[in-house]
mmCIF file of C-alpha atoms in Angstrom:
data_model
loop_
_atom_site.group_PDB
_atom_site.id
_atom_site.type_symbol
_atom_site.label_atom_id
_atom_site.label_comp_id
_atom_site.label_asym_id
_atom_site.label_seq_id
_atom_site.Cartn_x
_atom_site.Cartn_y
_atom_site.Cartn_z
ATOM 1 C CA MET A 1 102.011 -26.875 61.892
ATOM 2 C CA ALA A 2 102.512 -24.439 58.957
ATOM 3 C CA ILE A 3 102.857 -25.209 55.275
ATOM 4 C CA ASN A 4 106.463 -25.923 54.288
ATOM 5 C CA LEU A 5 108.496 -26.535 51.138
ATOM 6 C CA ARG A 6 108.091 -30.316 51.436
ATOM 7 C CA HIS A 7 104.320 -30.031 51.096
ATOM 8 C CA ILE A 8 104.728 -27.912 47.957
ATOM 9 C CA GLU A 9 107.288 -30.367 46.528
ATOM 10 C CA VAL A 10 104.825 -33.228 47.004
ATOM 11 C CA PHE A 11 102.021 -31.257 45.340
ATOM 12 C CA ARG A 12 104.275 -30.337 42.401
ATOM 13 C CA ALA A 13 105.445 -33.946 42.002
ATOM 14 C CA VAL A 14 101.863 -35.214 41.868
ATOM 15 C CA MET A 15 100.875 -32.573 39.344
ATOM 16 C CA THR A 16 103.952 -33.281 37.220
ATOM 17 C CA SER A 17 103.707 -37.082 37.261
ATOM 18 C CA GLY A 18 99.921 -37.375 37.312
ATOM 19 C CA SER A 19 99.752 -39.936 40.110
ATOM 20 C CA VAL A 20 100.790 -40.686 43.691
ATOM 21 C CA SER A 21 102.992 -43.566 42.551
ATOM 22 C CA GLY A 22 104.729 -41.368 39.993
ATOM 23 C CA ALA A 23 105.293 -38.661 42.614
ATOM 24 C CA ALA A 24 106.763 -41.237 44.990
ATOM 25 C CA ARG A 25 109.275 -42.257 42.326
ATOM 26 C CA LEU A 26 110.209 -38.637 41.624
ATOM 27 C CA LEU A 27 110.726 -37.918 45.328
ATOM 28 C CA HIS A 28 112.360 -41.257 46.152
ATOM 29 C CA THR A 29 109.835 -41.985 48.879
ATOM 30 C CA SER A 30 106.816 -44.222 49.481
ATOM 31 C CA GLN A 31 103.274 -43.839 48.182
ATOM 32 C CA PRO A 32 101.762 -43.651 51.699
ATOM 33 C CA THR A 33 104.140 -40.798 52.538
ATOM 34 C CA VAL A 34 103.098 -38.884 49.417
ATOM 35 C CA SER A 35 99.393 -39.442 50.158
ATOM 36 C CA ARG A 36 99.845 -38.289 53.752
ATOM 37 C CA GLU A 37 101.810 -35.166 52.818
ATOM 38 C CA LEU A 38 99.381 -34.300 50.027
ATOM 39 C CA ALA A 39 96.389 -34.542 52.352
ATOM 40 C CA ARG A 40 98.194 -32.420 54.923
ATOM 41 C CA CYS A 41 98.957 -29.835 52.216
ATOM 42 C CA GLU A 42 95.260 -29.578 51.330
ATOM 43 C CA GLN A 43 94.327 -29.269 54.996
ATOM 44 C CA LEU A 44 96.817 -26.486 55.689
ATOM 45 C CA LEU A 45 95.918 -24.574 52.527
ATOM 46 C CA GLU A 46 92.213 -25.145 53.093
ATOM 47 C CA LEU A 47 91.839 -26.102 49.449
ATOM 48 C CA THR A 48 90.508 -29.162 47.666
ATOM 49 C CA LEU A 49 93.314 -29.819 45.195
ATOM 50 C CA PHE A 50 92.279 -33.218 43.822
ATOM 51 C CA GLU A 51 89.118 -35.191 43.177
ATOM 52 C CA ARG A 52 89.692 -38.782 44.227
ATOM 53 C CA GLY A 53 87.946 -41.699 42.593
ATOM 54 C CA HIS A 54 88.667 -45.157 41.193
ATOM 55 C CA GLY A 55 92.223 -44.987 42.537
ATOM 56 C CA ARG A 56 93.059 -41.863 40.552
ATOM 57 C CA LEU A 57 93.603 -38.173 41.312
ATOM 58 C CA ARG A 58 92.053 -35.508 39.155
ATOM 59 C CA PRO A 59 93.339 -31.939 39.764
ATOM 60 C CA THR A 60 90.700 -29.328 40.506
ATOM 61 C CA GLN A 61 90.599 -25.823 39.097
ATOM 62 C CA GLN A 62 92.132 -24.626 42.366
ATOM 63 C CA ALA A 63 95.026 -27.061 41.879
ATOM 64 C CA LEU A 64 95.667 -25.804 38.368
ATOM 65 C CA GLN A 65 95.760 -22.196 39.564
ATOM 66 C CA LEU A 66 98.082 -23.060 42.425
ATOM 67 C CA PHE A 67 100.353 -25.144 40.158
ATOM 68 C CA ALA A 68 100.882 -22.167 37.841
ATOM 69 C CA GLU A 69 102.133 -20.116 40.787
ATOM 70 C CA VAL A 70 104.281 -22.973 42.088
ATOM 71 C CA GLU A 71 105.940 -23.379 38.675
ATOM 72 C CA ARG A 72 106.880 -19.699 38.594
ATOM 73 C CA SER A 73 108.504 -20.051 42.011
ATOM 74 C CA PHE A 74 110.378 -23.217 41.062
ATOM 75 C CA VAL A 75 111.681 -21.605 37.858
ATOM 76 C CA GLY A 76 113.190 -18.881 40.052
ATOM 77 C CA LEU A 77 114.721 -21.495 42.312
ATOM 78 C CA GLU A 78 116.133 -23.412 39.338
ATOM 79 C CA ARG A 79 117.761 -20.204 38.101
ATOM 80 C CA ILE A 80 119.484 -19.807 41.448
ATOM 81 C CA VAL A 81 120.736 -23.389 41.269
ATOM 82 C CA SER A 82 121.956 -22.820 37.682
ATOM 83 C CA SER A 83 123.777 -19.669 38.765
ATOM 84 C CA ALA A 84 125.472 -21.567 41.565
ATOM 85 C CA ALA A 85 126.564 -24.233 39.082
ATOM 86 C CA ALA A 86 127.961 -21.556 36.793
ATOM 87 C CA ILE A 87 129.902 -20.046 39.671
ATOM 88 C CA ARG A 88 131.357 -23.476 40.466
ATOM 89 C CA GLN A 89 132.185 -24.089 36.812
ATOM 90 C CA PHE A 90 133.953 -20.754 36.492
ATOM 91 C CA SER A 91 135.793 -21.121 39.784
ATOM 92 C CA GLY A 92 138.923 -19.870 38.027
ATOM 93 C CA GLY A 93 137.266 -16.505 37.426
ATOM 94 C CA GLN A 94 135.094 -14.790 34.863
ATOM 95 C CA LEU A 95 135.959 -12.002 32.446
ATOM 96 C CA ALA A 96 133.231 -9.587 31.370
ATOM 97 C CA ILE A 97 133.863 -7.696 28.115
ATOM 98 C CA ALA A 98 131.729 -4.954 26.559
ATOM 99 C CA CYS A 99 132.420 -3.855 22.997
ATOM 100 C CA LEU A 100 131.014 -2.558 19.771
ATOM 101 C CA PRO A 101 129.394 -5.344 17.690
ATOM 102 C CA VAL A 102 132.118 -5.138 15.044
ATOM 103 C CA PHE A 103 134.732 -6.311 17.565
ATOM 104 C CA ALA A 104 132.556 -9.177 18.815
ATOM 105 C CA GLN A 105 132.194 -10.358 15.217
ATOM 106 C CA THR A 106 135.753 -9.943 13.973
ATOM 107 C CA LEU A 107 138.464 -9.626 16.611
ATOM 108 C CA LEU A 108 137.318 -11.229 19.839
ATOM 109 C CA PRO A 109 136.543 -14.811 18.669
ATOM 110 C CA ALA A 110 140.192 -15.570 17.809
ATOM 111 C CA ALA A 111 141.466 -13.763 20.900
ATOM 112 C CA CYS A 112 139.064 -15.787 23.072
ATOM 113 C CA ALA A 113 140.246 -19.031 21.470
ATOM 114 C CA ARG A 114 143.854 -18.256 22.410
ATOM 115 C CA PHE A 115 142.884 -17.057 25.894
ATOM 116 C CA LEU A 116 140.703 -20.054 26.782
ATOM 117 C CA GLN A 117 143.210 -22.544 25.437
ATOM 118 C CA GLY A 118 145.532 -21.519 28.248
ATOM 119 C CA LEU A 119 142.805 -20.909 30.847
ATOM 120 C CA PRO A 120 140.036 -23.438 30.164
ATOM 121 C CA GLU A 121 138.495 -23.007 33.624
ATOM 122 C CA VAL A 122 137.773 -19.298 33.080
ATOM 123 C CA GLY A 123 134.459 -17.988 31.790
ATOM 124 C CA VAL A 124 134.220 -15.132 29.283
ATOM 125 C CA ASP A 125 131.070 -13.073 28.785
ATOM 126 C CA ILE A 126 130.975 -10.775 25.713
ATOM 127 C CA SER A 127 128.276 -8.095 25.553
ATOM 128 C CA PRO A 128 128.095 -6.203 22.220
ATOM 129 C CA GLN A 129 126.474 -2.773 22.349
ATOM 130 C CA GLU A 130 126.357 0.358 20.213
ATOM 131 C CA SER A 131 127.420 3.835 21.301
ATOM 132 C CA PRO A 132 126.476 5.733 23.425
ATOM 133 C CA TRP A 133 125.014 2.907 25.517
ATOM 134 C CA LEU A 134 128.336 1.068 25.424
ATOM 135 C CA GLU A 135 130.124 3.989 27.061
ATOM 136 C CA GLU A 136 127.374 4.208 29.706
ATOM 137 C CA TRP A 137 127.838 0.514 30.525
ATOM 138 C CA LEU A 138 131.585 0.958 30.903
ATOM 139 C CA ALA A 139 131.219 4.091 33.032
ATOM 140 C CA ALA A 140 128.925 2.116 35.359
ATOM 141 C CA GLN A 141 131.874 -0.274 35.993
ATOM 142 C CA ARG A 142 129.816 -3.280 34.879
ATOM 143 C CA PHE A 143 132.638 -4.827 32.824
ATOM 144 C CA ASP A 144 136.300 -5.727 33.253
ATOM 145 C CA LEU A 145 137.303 -4.598 29.788
ATOM 146 C CA GLY A 146 135.890 -2.557 26.932
ATOM 147 C CA LEU A 147 136.673 -2.091 23.241
ATOM 148 C CA ILE A 148 135.604 1.173 21.618
ATOM 149 C CA GLU A 149 136.492 3.364 18.624
ATOM 150 C CA GLN A 150 136.313 6.860 20.067
ATOM 151 C CA ASP A 151 139.231 8.612 21.763
ATOM 152 C CA GLN A 152 137.232 9.928 24.747
ATOM 153 C CA ALA A 153 137.392 7.743 27.867
ATOM 154 C CA PRO A 154 134.057 7.015 29.564
ATOM 155 C CA ALA A 155 133.773 8.470 33.056
ATOM 156 C CA GLY A 156 135.763 6.533 35.627
ATOM 157 C CA CYS A 157 137.728 4.648 32.964
ATOM 158 C CA GLN A 158 141.237 4.571 31.525
ATOM 159 C CA ILE A 159 141.633 4.408 27.760
ATOM 160 C CA LEU A 160 144.574 2.866 25.891
ATOM 161 C CA PRO A 161 145.255 2.820 22.121
ATOM 162 C CA LEU A 162 145.394 -0.682 20.674
ATOM 163 C CA TRP A 163 145.350 -0.441 16.861
ATOM 164 C CA GLN A 164 144.553 1.841 13.944
ATOM 165 C CA GLY A 165 143.878 1.062 10.286
ATOM 166 C CA ASP A 166 142.129 2.686 7.335
ATOM 167 C CA GLU A 167 138.643 2.206 5.972
ATOM 168 C CA LEU A 168 138.527 0.050 2.826
ATOM 169 C CA CYS A 169 136.274 -0.259 -0.188
ATOM 170 C CA VAL A 170 134.497 -3.613 -0.616
ATOM 171 C CA MET A 171 132.941 -4.745 -3.890
ATOM 172 C CA PRO A 172 131.971 -7.929 -5.738
ATOM 173 C CA ALA A 173 134.965 -9.683 -7.260
ATOM 174 C CA TRP A 174 133.535 -9.084 -10.753
ATOM 175 C CA HIS A 175 133.172 -5.319 -10.301
ATOM 176 C CA PRO A 176 135.183 -3.090 -12.722
ATOM 177 C CA LEU A 177 136.791 -1.251 -9.776
ATOM 178 C CA ALA A 178 138.412 -4.525 -8.705
ATOM 179 C CA ALA A 179 140.946 -4.004 -11.500
ATOM 180 C CA LYS A 180 142.363 -0.962 -9.703
ATOM 181 C CA ARG A 181 144.947 -1.173 -6.899
ATOM 182 C CA ARG A 182 143.874 2.072 -5.155
ATOM 183 C CA LEU A 183 140.644 4.046 -5.509
ATOM 184 C CA THR A 184 140.062 7.784 -5.773
ATOM 185 C CA ALA A 185 136.846 9.598 -4.956
ATOM 186 C CA GLN A 186 136.199 10.086 -8.687
ATOM 187 C CA ASP A 187 136.152 6.292 -9.198
ATOM 188 C CA PHE A 188 132.825 6.173 -7.332
ATOM 189 C CA ALA A 189 131.045 8.802 -9.444
ATOM 190 C CA ASP A 190 127.450 7.766 -10.276
ATOM 191 C CA LEU A 191 127.963 4.254 -8.871
ATOM 192 C CA PRO A 192 125.385 2.556 -6.620
ATOM 193 C CA PHE A 193 126.755 2.888 -3.086
ATOM 194 C CA VAL A 194 125.716 1.055 0.099
ATOM 195 C CA SER A 195 126.139 3.245 3.172
ATOM 196 C CA LEU A 196 126.131 2.952 6.911
ATOM 197 C CA ALA A 197 123.356 4.797 8.758
ATOM 198 C CA PRO A 198 123.445 8.623 8.480
ATOM 199 C CA SER A 199 124.223 8.938 12.209
ATOM 200 C CA ASP A 200 127.321 6.750 11.958
ATOM 201 C CA PRO A 201 130.524 8.846 12.383
ATOM 202 C CA TYR A 202 132.348 6.865 9.676
ATOM 203 C CA ARG A 203 129.459 7.428 7.275
ATOM 204 C CA GLN A 204 129.832 11.138 7.970
ATOM 205 C CA GLN A 205 133.573 11.048 7.231
ATOM 206 C CA VAL A 206 132.991 9.141 3.996
ATOM 207 C CA ASP A 207 130.271 11.571 2.905
ATOM 208 C CA ALA A 208 132.561 14.519 3.691
ATOM 209 C CA TRP A 209 135.332 12.997 1.530
ATOM 210 C CA PHE A 210 133.022 12.678 -1.454
ATOM 211 C CA ALA A 211 131.501 16.123 -0.874
ATOM 212 C CA GLU A 212 134.932 17.733 -0.812
ATOM 213 C CA ALA A 213 135.830 15.985 -4.075
ATOM 214 C CA GLY A 214 132.513 17.011 -5.645
ATOM 215 C CA VAL A 215 131.578 13.385 -6.371
ATOM 216 C CA ARG A 216 127.963 12.235 -6.406
ATOM 217 C CA ARG A 217 127.075 8.596 -5.775
ATOM 218 C CA ARG A 218 123.770 6.781 -6.157
ATOM 219 C CA LEU A 219 122.705 6.389 -2.518
ATOM 220 C CA GLN A 220 119.838 3.921 -2.346
ATOM 221 C CA LEU A 221 120.689 1.596 0.538
ATOM 222 C CA SER A 222 121.879 2.168 4.099
ATOM 223 C CA THR A 223 122.075 0.017 7.234
ATOM 224 C CA HIS A 224 123.521 0.189 10.741
ATOM 225 C CA SER A 225 125.931 -2.747 10.487
ATOM 226 C CA ALA A 226 129.118 -3.050 8.436
ATOM 227 C CA ALA A 227 128.471 -6.790 8.121
ATOM 228 C CA ALA A 228 125.003 -6.041 6.730
ATOM 229 C CA VAL A 229 126.565 -3.532 4.320
ATOM 230 C CA CYS A 230 128.838 -6.283 3.009
ATOM 231 C CA ALA A 231 125.895 -8.666 2.618
ATOM 232 C CA LEU A 232 124.150 -6.100 0.417
ATOM 233 C CA VAL A 233 127.323 -5.528 -1.602
ATOM 234 C CA ARG A 234 127.657 -9.280 -2.100
ATOM 235 C CA GLN A 235 124.251 -9.218 -3.798
ATOM 236 C CA GLY A 236 125.601 -6.767 -6.372
ATOM 237 C CA LEU A 237 123.603 -3.826 -5.003
ATOM 238 C CA GLY A 238 126.556 -1.453 -4.926
ATOM 239 C CA VAL A 239 130.023 -0.858 -3.542
ATOM 240 C CA ALA A 240 130.773 0.328 0.001
ATOM 241 C CA ILE A 241 133.418 1.666 2.357
ATOM 242 C CA VAL A 242 133.684 -0.227 5.660
ATOM 243 C CA ASN A 243 136.096 -0.715 8.527
ATOM 244 C CA PRO A 244 139.162 -2.891 7.814
ATOM 245 C CA LEU A 245 138.240 -5.592 10.341
ATOM 246 C CA THR A 246 134.908 -6.293 8.676
ATOM 247 C CA ALA A 247 136.485 -6.046 5.221
ATOM 248 C CA LEU A 248 139.114 -8.628 6.193
ATOM 249 C CA ALA A 249 136.446 -10.968 7.565
ATOM 250 C CA GLU A 250 134.224 -10.672 4.488
ATOM 251 C CA VAL A 251 136.688 -10.903 1.581
ATOM 252 C CA GLY A 252 137.029 -14.266 -0.089
ATOM 253 C CA SER A 253 133.289 -14.944 -0.052
ATOM 254 C CA GLY A 254 132.591 -13.192 -3.327
ATOM 255 C CA LEU A 255 134.019 -9.849 -2.211
ATOM 256 C CA VAL A 256 137.343 -8.085 -2.681
ATOM 257 C CA ALA A 257 138.752 -5.069 -0.836
ATOM 258 C CA ARG A 258 140.748 -2.115 -2.149
ATOM 259 C CA PRO A 259 142.418 0.776 -0.279
ATOM 260 C CA LEU A 260 141.406 4.391 -0.800
ATOM 261 C CA GLU A 261 143.581 7.242 -1.954
ATOM 262 C CA ALA A 262 142.568 9.178 1.162
ATOM 263 C CA SER A 263 143.018 7.897 4.713
ATOM 264 C CA ILE A 264 139.830 7.504 6.746
ATOM 265 C CA PRO A 265 141.248 6.181 10.034
ATOM 266 C CA PHE A 266 139.559 3.400 12.005
ATOM 267 C CA SER A 267 140.717 3.148 15.613
ATOM 268 C CA LEU A 268 140.533 0.426 18.247
ATOM 269 C CA ARG A 269 140.958 1.408 21.890
ATOM 270 C CA LEU A 270 140.934 -0.477 25.180
ATOM 271 C CA VAL A 271 138.856 0.733 28.100
ATOM 272 C CA LEU A 272 139.732 -0.285 31.657
ATOM 273 C CA PRO A 273 137.165 0.657 34.330
ATOM 274 C CA GLN A 274 139.069 2.039 37.316
ATOM 275 C CA PHE A 275 136.722 0.963 40.121
ATOM 276 C CA ARG A 276 136.226 -2.738 39.366
ATOM 277 C CA PRO A 277 137.766 -5.268 41.788
ATOM 278 C CA ALA A 278 141.355 -6.058 40.808
ATOM 279 C CA SER A 279 141.814 -9.190 38.695
ATOM 280 C CA PRO A 280 144.720 -10.552 36.637
ATOM 281 C CA LEU A 281 142.361 -11.734 33.885
ATOM 282 C CA PRO A 282 142.002 -8.462 31.914
ATOM 283 C CA GLY A 283 145.782 -8.132 31.647
ATOM 284 C CA ARG A 284 146.117 -11.720 30.444
ATOM 285 C CA PHE A 285 143.376 -11.222 27.881
ATOM 286 C CA ILE A 286 144.918 -7.983 26.609
ATOM 287 C CA ASP A 287 148.144 -9.875 25.877
ATOM 288 C CA TYR A 288 146.244 -12.284 23.615
ATOM 289 C CA LEU A 289 144.314 -9.378 22.123
ATOM 290 C CA ARG A 290 147.510 -7.560 21.177
ATOM 291 C CA HIS A 291 148.790 -10.732 19.532
ATOM 292 C CA GLU A 292 145.586 -11.067 17.522
ATOM 293 C CA VAL A 293 145.721 -7.392 16.498
ATOM 294 C CA ALA A 294 149.262 -7.920 15.186
ATOM 295 C CA GLU A 295 148.011 -10.923 13.184
ATOM 296 C CA VAL A 296 145.180 -8.813 11.770
ATOM 297 C CA GLY A 297 147.682 -6.193 10.657
ATOM 298 C CA ASN A 298 149.740 -8.850 8.882
ATOM 299 C CA ARG A 299 146.691 -10.328 7.138
ATOM 300 C CA LEU A 300 145.545 -6.905 5.995
ATOM 301 C CA ALA A 301 148.976 -6.094 4.610
ATOM 302 C CA ALA A 302 148.999 -9.371 2.690
ATOM 303 C CA LEU A 303 145.463 -8.768 1.418
ATOM 304 C CA LEU A 304 146.222 -5.294 0.085
ATOM 305 C CA ALA A 305 149.519 -6.406 -1.487
ATOM 306 C CA ARG A 306 147.748 -8.769 -3.905
#
């Protein structure tokens, strides 16, 4: 007779509960059965797992080493069971979306709320990632839908335009520039300015605009996230130029937004991997996404008309 899973289950139950009686309760069996199976486990493994005395079991060093290995195996098994439960729960399908972090923070939450209201049995997994890793993920056909800014389609993907707006200036509500309806490059001369990271393509466009106008700003702070830029601006550390989605999400919490005299376009594009199994879910989600994009456009228009 070889060792089997039942022997390991009995050993684990004794180690977990601390006694034969406790293990019997965990396994819904009798104490004699647990004692018999535990002894058989020790015999087959050729290990002394417990010291017995005064009606109690004390695990040996060998038992503690073996238990650590058993726990690692059972964690793996529990993950399989959890995955199976997730598959059952999402029996209506699952939608995998990869996008830039800005879209996960600003656009997708409302679109998901609309989508799941009509399809509560569907699961949605959102994976934010920065370029160029995002494009690599999409080219590998790992996702049903992607949201990017650039106009080049990743390999093996179709790209569709979804929306375009203009970068906006954000500033504290008390800032002198808040009195202006539209800002020129000269308005920023010698002002503290919070920038995106130097490698960011929008940072490069903004810098080029100021360079062409011959305007120098006080550049002391930079960060990789537009949301982090706004947090720094909220502390009064400078003004900034960010994408319109983040600006719309951040205004009203001590910040205001103003348009620029020049247009620095911000684009939103859909990516559809061409070699994923066919599913109706991406098309359904895109319908809700287009509705949300139209709402965003309306809210931005209202914001800038104030």
